[in-house]
PDB file of C-alpha atoms and ligand atoms in Angstrom:
ATOM      1  CA  MET A1236     122.388   4.622   3.028  1.00  0.00           C
ATOM      2  CA  ALA A1237     120.455   1.843   1.339  1.00  0.00           C
ATOM      3  CA  THR A1238     118.072   2.905  -1.390  1.00  0.00           C
ATOM      4  CA  LEU A1239     114.676   1.353  -1.573  1.00  0.00           C
ATOM      5  CA  VAL A1240     113.300   0.895  -5.071  1.00  0.00           C
ATOM      6  CA  ILE A1241     109.542   1.218  -5.381  1.00  0.00           C
ATOM      7  CA  PRO A1242     108.438  -1.465  -7.879  1.00  0.00           C
ATOM      8  CA  TYR A1243     105.909   0.644  -9.757  1.00  0.00           C
ATOM      9  CA  LYS A1244     106.131   2.406 -13.119  1.00  0.00           C
ATOM     10  CA  PRO A1245     102.952   4.389 -13.696  1.00  0.00           C
ATOM     11  CA  GLN A1246     101.351   4.223 -17.108  1.00  0.00           C
ATOM     12  CA  PRO A1247     100.458   7.613 -18.680  1.00  0.00           C
ATOM     13  CA  ARG A1248      96.921   7.815 -17.235  1.00  0.00           C
ATOM     14  CA  GLN A1249      98.132   6.684 -13.838  1.00  0.00           C
ATOM     15  CA  ALA A1250     100.858   9.339 -13.958  1.00  0.00           C
ATOM     16  CA  LYS A1251      98.256  11.985 -14.752  1.00  0.00           C
ATOM     17  CA  TYR A1252      96.216  10.878 -11.740  1.00  0.00           C
ATOM     18  CA  HIS A1253      99.249  11.001  -9.415  1.00  0.00           C
ATOM     19  CA  GLN A1254     100.162  14.470 -10.650  1.00  0.00           C
ATOM     20  CA  ALA A1255      96.764  16.035  -9.893  1.00  0.00           C
ATOM     21  CA  LYS A1256      97.395  19.019  -7.612  1.00  0.00           C
ATOM     22  CA  ASP A1257      95.163  21.232  -5.497  1.00  0.00           C
ATOM     23  CA  VAL A1258      92.089  19.066  -5.939  1.00  0.00           C
ATOM     24  CA  ASP A1259      89.436  18.504  -3.294  1.00  0.00           C
ATOM     25  CA  GLU A1260      87.726  15.586  -5.030  1.00  0.00           C
ATOM     26  CA  LEU A1261      89.239  13.557  -7.827  1.00  0.00           C
ATOM     27  CA  LEU A1262      87.657  10.800  -9.899  1.00  0.00           C
ATOM     28  CA  TYR A1263      89.780   8.394 -11.925  1.00  0.00           C
ATOM     29  CA  GLY A1264      87.570   6.597 -14.433  1.00  0.00           C
ATOM     30  CA  GLY A1265      88.490   3.746 -16.689  1.00  0.00           C
ATOM     31  CA  ALA A1266      87.744   0.256 -17.866  1.00  0.00           C
ATOM     32  CA  ALA A1267      88.300  -2.778 -15.648  1.00  0.00           C
ATOM     33  CA  GLY A1268      91.916  -3.808 -15.781  1.00  0.00           C
ATOM     34  CA  GLY A1269      93.036  -0.277 -16.566  1.00  0.00           C
ATOM     35  CA  GLY A1270      95.195   0.096 -13.491  1.00  0.00           C
ATOM     36  CA  LYS A1271      92.924   2.127 -11.198  1.00  0.00           C
ATOM     37  CA  SER A1272      93.390   0.017  -8.066  1.00  0.00           C
ATOM     38  CA  GLU A1273      97.118  -0.162  -8.666  1.00  0.00           C
ATOM     39  CA  ALA A1274      97.264   3.622  -8.940  1.00  0.00           C
ATOM     40  CA  THR A1275      95.235   3.933  -5.720  1.00  0.00           C
ATOM     41  CA  ILE A1276      97.560   1.824  -3.611  1.00  0.00           C
ATOM     42  CA  TRP A1277     100.730   3.520  -4.864  1.00  0.00           C
ATOM     43  CA  ASP A1278      99.204   6.979  -4.525  1.00  0.00           C
ATOM     44  CA  ALA A1279      98.300   6.093  -0.940  1.00  0.00           C
ATOM     45  CA  LEU A1280     101.797   4.805  -0.172  1.00  0.00           C
ATOM     46  CA  LYS A1281     103.431   7.899  -1.595  1.00  0.00           C
ATOM     47  CA  TYR A1282     101.188  10.143   0.484  1.00  0.00           C
ATOM     48  CA  ALA A1283     101.821   8.087   3.619  1.00  0.00           C
ATOM     49  CA  LEU A1284     105.579   8.426   3.218  1.00  0.00           C
ATOM     50  CA  GLN A1285     105.483  12.090   2.272  1.00  0.00           C
ATOM     51  CA  TYR A1286     103.266  13.175   5.196  1.00  0.00           C
ATOM     52  CA  PRO A1287     104.295  11.705   8.564  1.00  0.00           C
ATOM     53  CA  ASN A1288     101.502  10.609  10.892  1.00  0.00           C
ATOM     54  CA  SER A1289      98.941  11.059   8.137  1.00  0.00           C
ATOM     55  CA  ARG A1290      95.822   8.914   8.097  1.00  0.00           C
ATOM     56  CA  GLN A1291      94.078   7.581   5.015  1.00  0.00           C
ATOM     57  CA  VAL A1292      91.287   5.138   4.314  1.00  0.00           C
ATOM     58  CA  VAL A1293      90.635   3.067   1.191  1.00  0.00           C
ATOM     59  CA  PHE A1294      87.065   1.787   0.807  1.00  0.00           C
ATOM     60  CA  ARG A1295      85.693  -1.099  -1.187  1.00  0.00           C
ATOM     61  CA  ARG A1296      82.026  -1.967  -1.093  1.00  0.00           C
ATOM     62  CA  THR A1297      82.454  -5.524   0.230  1.00  0.00           C
ATOM     63  CA  PHE A1298      85.023  -7.375   2.285  1.00  0.00           C
ATOM     64  CA  PRO A1299      85.651 -10.048  -0.381  1.00  0.00           C
ATOM     65  CA  ASP A1300      86.412  -7.320  -2.936  1.00  0.00           C
ATOM     66  CA  LEU A1301      88.659  -5.548  -0.454  1.00  0.00           C
ATOM     67  CA  GLN A1302      90.486  -8.764   0.359  1.00  0.00           C
ATOM     68  CA  ARG A1303      90.975  -9.805  -3.264  1.00  0.00           C
ATOM     69  CA  SER A1304      92.055  -6.452  -4.585  1.00  0.00           C
ATOM     70  CA  ILE A1305      93.524  -4.058  -2.078  1.00  0.00           C
ATOM     71  CA  ILE A1306      94.604  -6.219   0.868  1.00  0.00           C
ATOM     72  CA  MET A1307      96.232  -8.922  -1.238  1.00  0.00           C
ATOM     73  CA  ARG A1308      97.953  -6.476  -3.535  1.00  0.00           C
ATOM     74  CA  THR A1309      99.374  -4.262  -0.787  1.00  0.00           C
ATOM     75  CA  LEU A1310     100.684  -7.356   1.019  1.00  0.00           C
ATOM     76  CA  GLN A1311     102.385  -8.397  -2.209  1.00  0.00           C
ATOM     77  CA  VAL A1312     103.972  -5.097  -3.125  1.00  0.00           C
ATOM     78  CA  TYR A1313     104.314  -2.661  -0.213  1.00  0.00           C
ATOM     79  CA  PRO A1314     107.944  -2.827   0.942  1.00  0.00           C
ATOM     80  CA  LYS A1315     108.068  -4.518   4.350  1.00  0.00           C
ATOM     81  CA  GLU A1316     110.882  -2.169   5.369  1.00  0.00           C
ATOM     82  CA  LEU A1317     108.432   0.704   5.319  1.00  0.00           C
ATOM     83  CA  GLY A1318     105.570  -0.594   7.381  1.00  0.00           C
ATOM     84  CA  LYS A1319     103.578  -3.438   8.837  1.00  0.00           C
ATOM     85  CA  TYR A1320     100.101  -4.680   8.092  1.00  0.00           C
ATOM     86  CA  ASN A1321      97.868  -5.228  11.103  1.00  0.00           C
ATOM     87  CA  GLN A1322      95.556  -8.092  10.133  1.00  0.00           C
ATOM     88  CA  SER A1323      92.956  -7.520  12.821  1.00  0.00           C
ATOM     89  CA  LYS A1324      92.625  -3.775  12.292  1.00  0.00           C
ATOM     90  CA  HIS A1325      93.049  -4.018   8.508  1.00  0.00           C
ATOM     91  CA  GLU A1326      95.546  -1.220   8.467  1.00  0.00           C
ATOM     92  CA  TRP A1327      99.076  -0.493   7.358  1.00  0.00           C
ATOM     93  CA  VAL A1328     101.210   1.343   9.896  1.00  0.00           C
ATOM     94  CA  PHE A1329     104.349   2.913   8.495  1.00  0.00           C
ATOM     95  CA  ILE A1330     107.629   3.719  10.191  1.00  0.00           C
ATOM     96  CA  ASN A1331     106.888   7.455  10.058  1.00  0.00           C
ATOM     97  CA  GLY A1332     103.605   6.965  11.927  1.00  0.00           C
ATOM     98  CA  SER A1333     101.333   7.192   8.896  1.00  0.00           C
ATOM     99  CA  VAL A1334      98.371   4.842   8.657  1.00  0.00           C
ATOM    100  CA  ILE A1335      96.396   3.492   5.707  1.00  0.00           C
ATOM    101  CA  GLU A1336      93.159   1.799   6.741  1.00  0.00           C
ATOM    102  CA  LEU A1337      91.724  -0.745   4.301  1.00  0.00           C
ATOM    103  CA  ALA A1338      87.995  -0.791   4.869  1.00  0.00           C
ATOM    104  CA  TYR A1339      84.716  -1.828   3.346  1.00  0.00           C
ATOM    105  CA  TRP A1340      81.384  -0.049   3.533  1.00  0.00           C
ATOM    106  CA  ASP A1341      78.463  -2.287   2.744  1.00  0.00           C
ATOM    107  CA  ASN A1342      75.517  -0.800   4.650  1.00  0.00           C
ATOM    108  CA  ASP A1343      74.172   2.203   6.571  1.00  0.00           C
ATOM    109  CA  SER A1344      75.354   0.950   9.960  1.00  0.00           C
ATOM    110  CA  ASN A1345      78.926   1.742   8.909  1.00  0.00           C
ATOM    111  CA  TYR A1346      78.378   5.431   9.677  1.00  0.00           C
ATOM    112  CA  MET A1347      79.007   4.795  13.354  1.00  0.00           C
ATOM    113  CA  ASN A1348      82.527   3.519  12.657  1.00  0.00           C
ATOM    114  CA  TYR A1349      83.504   6.988  11.461  1.00  0.00           C
ATOM    115  CA  GLN A1350      81.815   9.329  13.938  1.00  0.00           C
ATOM    116  CA  GLY A1351      85.033  10.518  15.521  1.00  0.00           C
ATOM    117  CA  ALA A1352      87.301   9.873  12.580  1.00  0.00           C
ATOM    118  CA  GLU A1353      89.647  12.267  10.818  1.00  0.00           C
ATOM    119  CA  TYR A1354      91.328  11.517   7.522  1.00  0.00           C
ATOM    120  CA  ASP A1355      93.803  13.304   5.298  1.00  0.00           C
ATOM    121  CA  GLN A1356      92.873  11.247   2.232  1.00  0.00           C
ATOM    122  CA  ILE A1357      89.703   9.220   1.608  1.00  0.00           C
ATOM    123  CA  ARG A1358      89.805   6.818  -1.313  1.00  0.00           C
ATOM    124  CA  TRP A1359      86.682   5.150  -2.735  1.00  0.00           C
ATOM    125  CA  GLU A1360      87.398   2.222  -5.024  1.00  0.00           C
ATOM    126  CA  GLU A1361      84.654   1.646  -7.626  1.00  0.00           C
ATOM    127  CA  LEU A1362      82.713   4.691  -6.487  1.00  0.00           C
ATOM    128  CA  THR A1363      79.502   3.895  -8.357  1.00  0.00           C
ATOM    129  CA  GLN A1364      78.968   0.871  -6.083  1.00  0.00           C
ATOM    130  CA  PHE A1365      78.471   3.080  -3.007  1.00  0.00           C
ATOM    131  CA  GLU A1366      75.532   5.152  -1.848  1.00  0.00           C
ATOM    132  CA  GLU A1367      75.989   8.877  -2.434  1.00  0.00           C
ATOM    133  CA  ARG A1368      75.015   9.652   1.175  1.00  0.00           C
ATOM    134  CA  TRP A1369      78.020   7.647   2.447  1.00  0.00           C
ATOM    135  CA  TYR A1370      80.363   9.641   0.245  1.00  0.00           C
ATOM    136  CA  VAL A1371      78.815  12.928   1.336  1.00  0.00           C
ATOM    137  CA  TYR A1372      78.960  11.944   5.011  1.00  0.00           C
ATOM    138  CA  MET A1373      82.649  11.113   4.770  1.00  0.00           C
ATOM    139  CA  LEU A1374      83.432  14.556   3.337  1.00  0.00           C
ATOM    140  CA  SER A1375      82.907  15.779   6.910  1.00  0.00           C
ATOM    141  CA  ARG A1376      85.653  13.400   8.077  1.00  0.00           C
ATOM    142  CA  LEU A1377      88.234  14.933   5.763  1.00  0.00           C
ATOM    143  CA  ARG A1378      89.868  17.054   8.424  1.00  0.00           C
ATOM    144  CA  GLY A1379      92.741  17.230  10.856  1.00  0.00           C
ATOM    145  CA  SER A1380      95.167  19.465  12.669  1.00  0.00           C
ATOM    146  CA  LYS A1381      98.153  18.934  10.379  1.00  0.00           C
ATOM    147  CA  PRO A1382      98.859  21.275   7.473  1.00  0.00           C
ATOM    148  CA  TYR A1383      98.455  18.543   4.876  1.00  0.00           C
ATOM    149  CA  PRO A1384      96.599  18.664   1.552  1.00  0.00           C
ATOM    150  CA  ARG A1385      93.301  16.818   2.050  1.00  0.00           C
ATOM    151  CA  ALA A1386      91.336  15.187  -0.739  1.00  0.00           C
ATOM    152  CA  VAL A1387      88.884  12.484  -1.671  1.00  0.00           C
ATOM    153  CA  LYS A1388      90.265  10.363  -4.494  1.00  0.00           C
ATOM    154  CA  SER A1389      87.977   7.831  -6.120  1.00  0.00           C
ATOM    155  CA  THR A1390      88.132   5.397  -8.983  1.00  0.00           C
ATOM    156  CA  THR A1391      85.358   3.956 -11.059  1.00  0.00           C
ATOM    157  CA  ASN A1392      84.371   1.920 -13.993  1.00  0.00           C
ATOM    158  CA  PRO A1393      82.217   4.039 -16.313  1.00  0.00           C
ATOM    159  CA  GLY A1394      79.298   1.563 -16.072  1.00  0.00           C
ATOM    160  CA  GLY A1395      76.178   2.105 -13.986  1.00  0.00           C
ATOM    161  CA  ARG A1396      75.582   1.136 -10.392  1.00  0.00           C
ATOM    162  CA  ARG A1397      75.919  -2.571  -9.770  1.00  0.00           C
ATOM    163  CA  PRO A1398      72.675  -3.933  -8.385  1.00  0.00           C
ATOM    164  CA  LEU A1399      73.211  -4.885  -4.729  1.00  0.00           C
ATOM    165  CA  MET A1400      70.936  -5.960  -1.930  1.00  0.00           C
ATOM    166  CA  GLY A1401      70.156  -3.396   0.805  1.00  0.00           C
TER     167      GLY A1401
HETATM  168  N1  LIG B 630     101.766   0.555 -13.770  1.00  0.00           N
HETATM  169  C1  LIG B 630     101.600  -0.766 -13.702  1.00  0.00           C
HETATM  170  N2  LIG B 630     102.664  -1.590 -13.834  1.00  0.00           N
HETATM  171  C2  LIG B 630     102.507  -2.924 -13.805  1.00  0.00           C
HETATM  172  N3  LIG B 630     101.335  -3.567 -13.636  1.00  0.00           N
HETATM  173  C3  LIG B 630     100.239  -2.815 -13.486  1.00  0.00           C
HETATM  174  C4  LIG B 630     100.301  -1.385 -13.516  1.00  0.00           C
HETATM  175  N4  LIG B 630      99.057  -0.914 -13.362  1.00  0.00           N
HETATM  176  C5  LIG B 630      98.253  -1.973 -13.221  1.00  0.00           C
HETATM  177  N5  LIG B 630      98.952  -3.130 -13.315  1.00  0.00           N
HETATM  178  C6  LIG B 630      98.399  -4.494 -13.240  1.00  0.00           C
HETATM  179  O1  LIG B 630      97.340  -4.596 -14.171  1.00  0.00           O
HETATM  180  C7  LIG B 630      96.252  -5.350 -13.626  1.00  0.00           C
HETATM  181  C8  LIG B 630      94.972  -4.514 -13.593  1.00  0.00           C
HETATM  182  O2  LIG B 630      95.183  -3.374 -12.750  1.00  0.00           O
HETATM  183  P1  LIG B 630      94.092  -2.906 -11.685  1.00  0.00           P
HETATM  184  O3  LIG B 630      94.721  -1.796 -10.929  1.00  0.00           O
HETATM  185  O4  LIG B 630      93.553  -4.036 -10.913  1.00  0.00           O
HETATM  186  O5  LIG B 630      92.963  -2.347 -12.679  1.00  0.00           O
HETATM  187  P2  LIG B 630      91.518  -1.759 -12.329  1.00  0.00           P
HETATM  188  O6  LIG B 630      91.473  -1.455 -10.866  1.00  0.00           O
HETATM  189  O7  LIG B 630      91.411  -0.524 -13.178  1.00  0.00           O
HETATM  190  O8  LIG B 630      90.528  -2.812 -12.739  1.00  0.00           O
HETATM  191  C9  LIG B 630      96.692  -5.777 -12.249  1.00  0.00           C
HETATM  192  O9  LIG B 630      97.243  -7.071 -12.305  1.00  0.00           O
HETATM  193  C10 LIG B 630      97.751  -4.751 -11.883  1.00  0.00           C
HETATM  194  O10 LIG B 630      98.660  -5.256 -10.947  1.00  0.00           O
HETATM  195 MG1  LIG B 631      90.165  -2.040  -9.404  1.00  0.00          MG
END
């Protein structure tokens, strides 16, 4: 059987983040360029492969940020043997049925996109850029029928909230 090599060697802080067990909400803080987004995408891939038919979502605050960081990077590094990226739905669908949605949340009207949603893992990238009420709302979407560990895993720069319109 062919062996697929995952091209990622976690640095010590990334390894610590991946090893976190039995957490409901996890926050990975660190300076820009510290490897938080990289850790997020590999953590998501590992979960997707480990738990068949699981569903995850990764949020950035804006579409340009999502495109530049998460979408581009996953297209570069996720092994094409394992899944396909659906450009119109902005989601990765893996051969075991797992899905990783790549999404942005930039205003209050986004609530309605998640009314019937269920996720096994919710990942906020640069958490301080989001409104707390969006985070709290999405806690209610961390649910499902499968016996999988569910968690919210976020990353952030230690700085304050970036001023944004709206
Ligand atoms: N374990 C790693 N191995 C190789 N390159 C890495 C690793 N972690 C991060 N990088 C690279 O370092 C740069 C910064 O990482 P990134 O995840 O974007 O940082 P942050 O999200 O904390 O700002 C990126 O080019 C990323 O691909
Ligand atoms: Mg980042």
